[in-house]
């Protein structure tokens, strides 16, 4: 019998979704949409920021890149077949990604949801590892690392995080290093898999031509295992300094225009998920009020030739890390940093008006509404909110409840010079 | 499935294609111009369009335009500059909220039409009557930097060189950025003349996806985009020769990963009824997750992270791209060429073929799931005058026989190999 299903609706957004917890412990969210295909994403709370765990007498420290390595091997099937081929035979497009805090496996299918779900759970509940496959995968992952290292903007951003954090594993490359990848063994991967891959910790989000009833019936046919025993041991947590590890660092690479990444470390991370969501919205609004392309600062920086159109910014907050990031290309990156610090100081004395706040808030709401046209974006947003136990469709109400005074007050504890770090990638021929 | 096929109307002599649907929260309106690709003129046009987006008489700066876009419920406005086979497509694309999600009495369609027309036809002119010199200078710097980035990025450089080696200035390897000279040469008076002589006399086409009544959209466009006297004829696809030899290029760069780009030419383009076989061949070779390149080059050898193929339907160009270690380039190249040869001999199973077909069909049928995908599908086809619907494309793919795919592979002629060799020990800091 189908467990209780909770319905979430928004008449303003013309959207609704359903949530139930499967007897296996798996949390399921389904958003029906009038679409040709159905998009599904299964999230495992194991990302590159997991340092490992401690149990009775021992400590299980993970090598950097462990979660990502597992992701690469998860599509292997028992008979040596590759799950990608089977997904393809269903007309489904499948893939996966690893972030700091999760590994997600996803597919998009035009109509064979049941078969695709069955295959996906076969992959994640029955890991196949052998020495030869693991060795082969090392070469592939090392090439992936090489590809990102050759990308100046990816490299610059990863170095910004490395300069910002001293102990938090988000300072490490999600793929690990060539050295950590080469040291990975099937036993290490198996141990991590058994610790982190538990159905009761996973979230399944589905969006498209389906409904909760259909998804539940499909899961029933798969015969998912009963919930495993609770996780033993305690996650290794690191304590992190309040200010960045290194304020400024230059690197040299093959690039045309220097790349920069300015990070502003935020150490005030609310424990309450609802408060985290509010802080996320407030900080993003503050960023828009100061840095948006309709603002004076951006105009001055582009007209003076300091900023290129590739400039972007944003605020990120998660369980262990929070920061603003300003990234882009500039022939005078130090001037961008100095100008940004001056902007923050000026703004503290003379904040933008309410009209700017209201305009930015309307723009944020418009952007939020637009994301409902993409099943992939909806699934990503639904997942982020579900991880915090928060209703995605309540976002407009939360946004409406945020006041101008609250946002301006955020200036008291952010954009301080001591919170700022910067990485710059300069052309090799400039050395 | 809701139709993704546009209905055509004519507004002041301009074609307007409308896909009417209320399934999306975003509407898209694109104003497109198509010009024959030209080695000198295309970079100048890129510069011209870049200048125009900096401001209009009514909104004379980028900031004022951005403020206006925020007022219009955060409408996104982008200028697109695409080389599509032998043509250069320049368009202004607006993505805005559907009327169901904006305050009452807000008419975003009209506002977007007016803003777009202002950018195209009422640019900021200096005292000398030419396009604003400041905008020209700034945009030139941006494009020169973009060109430099293209040259320094091993991947984009390899793609461009591969195309040049394959097409050898037959009109299908025009670059939107050209070279430094082509970007530095056009001055303000030249660009102003180009704007008056070419853009102001060109016939745009319009594409709309959204819930508005097409008659209403047509009325709003017609009230702003005046009829023009001069009309251009249809652009043709010039014939091209298949390569007689393989052009090669090998360069060393101080980067971690080596990049390999292999180019093949086919006699088939989008105008050819047999294009569906080539599309399926490409999927089987290096697009779908069970493709030969993924399974036999990446997974088997374990020394590539990415090894994929790409088909340009408008130029009959099939390219394979791989990133690997410097010591493996030769081995990877051999493996890719072996796969193409074996497929041309029909050495593939029916299961492989059906998997590729299922994957390709799924990709096409999903086009109707997002407004941007619908617009992207029709963008090039309208330009080429090939109005094949998504359903017709799907039917064409379903009808492809095994022997058609074998022939599509056999017709591929290798013509380019570009190797950018990295150094495994490249220093980082």
Coordinates of N, CA, C and O in Angstrom, one line a residue, chain A residues 67 92 99 109 122 127 187 205 221 258 309 317 396 398:
Chain A
X67 N 34.4 10.1 -3.6 CA 33.0 10.1 -4.1 C 32.9 10.2 -5.6 O 32.1 9.5 -6.2
X92 N 17.0 6.4 -23.3 CA 17.2 7.3 -22.2 C 18.6 7.9 -22.2 O 19.6 7.2 -22.6
X99 N 29.2 16.7 -6.5 CA 29.5 18.0 -6.1 C 30.2 17.9 -4.7 O 30.6 16.8 -4.3
X109 N 14.0 10.2 -19.8 CA 13.5 9.1 -20.6 C 12.2 9.5 -21.2 O 11.3 10.2 -20.6
X122 N 19.5 -0.7 -9.7 CA 20.4 -1.9 -9.8 C 21.9 -1.4 -9.8 O 22.7 -2.0 -9.1
X127 N 27.1 -2.4 -6.2 CA 28.4 -1.9 -6.7 C 29.3 -3.1 -7.2 O 29.5 -4.0 -6.5
X187 N 39.1 -1.7 -2.3 CA 38.7 -1.9 -0.8 C 38.3 -0.5 -0.3 O 37.3 -0.4 0.5
X205 N 14.2 12.5 -7.0 CA 13.4 13.6 -7.5 C 13.0 13.2 -9.0 O 13.9 12.9 -9.8
X221 N 7.9 -2.6 -7.9 CA 8.3 -3.7 -8.8 C 9.8 -3.9 -8.7 O 10.3 -5.0 -9.0
X258 N 43.8 37.7 -18.3 CA 43.9 37.2 -16.9 C 42.5 36.8 -16.3 O 41.5 37.6 -16.6
X309 N 32.6 41.3 -20.2 CA 31.2 40.8 -20.1 C 31.1 39.5 -19.4 O 30.0 39.1 -19.0
X317 N 25.8 28.8 -0.1 CA 25.8 28.4 1.3 C 25.4 27.0 1.4 O 24.5 26.5 0.7
X396 N 8.6 31.8 -3.1 CA 8.1 33.2 -3.3 C 7.7 33.9 -1.9 O 7.8 35.1 -1.8
X398 N 8.8 33.2 1.1 CA 10.0 33.5 1.9 C 10.7 34.8 1.3 O 11.0 35.7 2.1

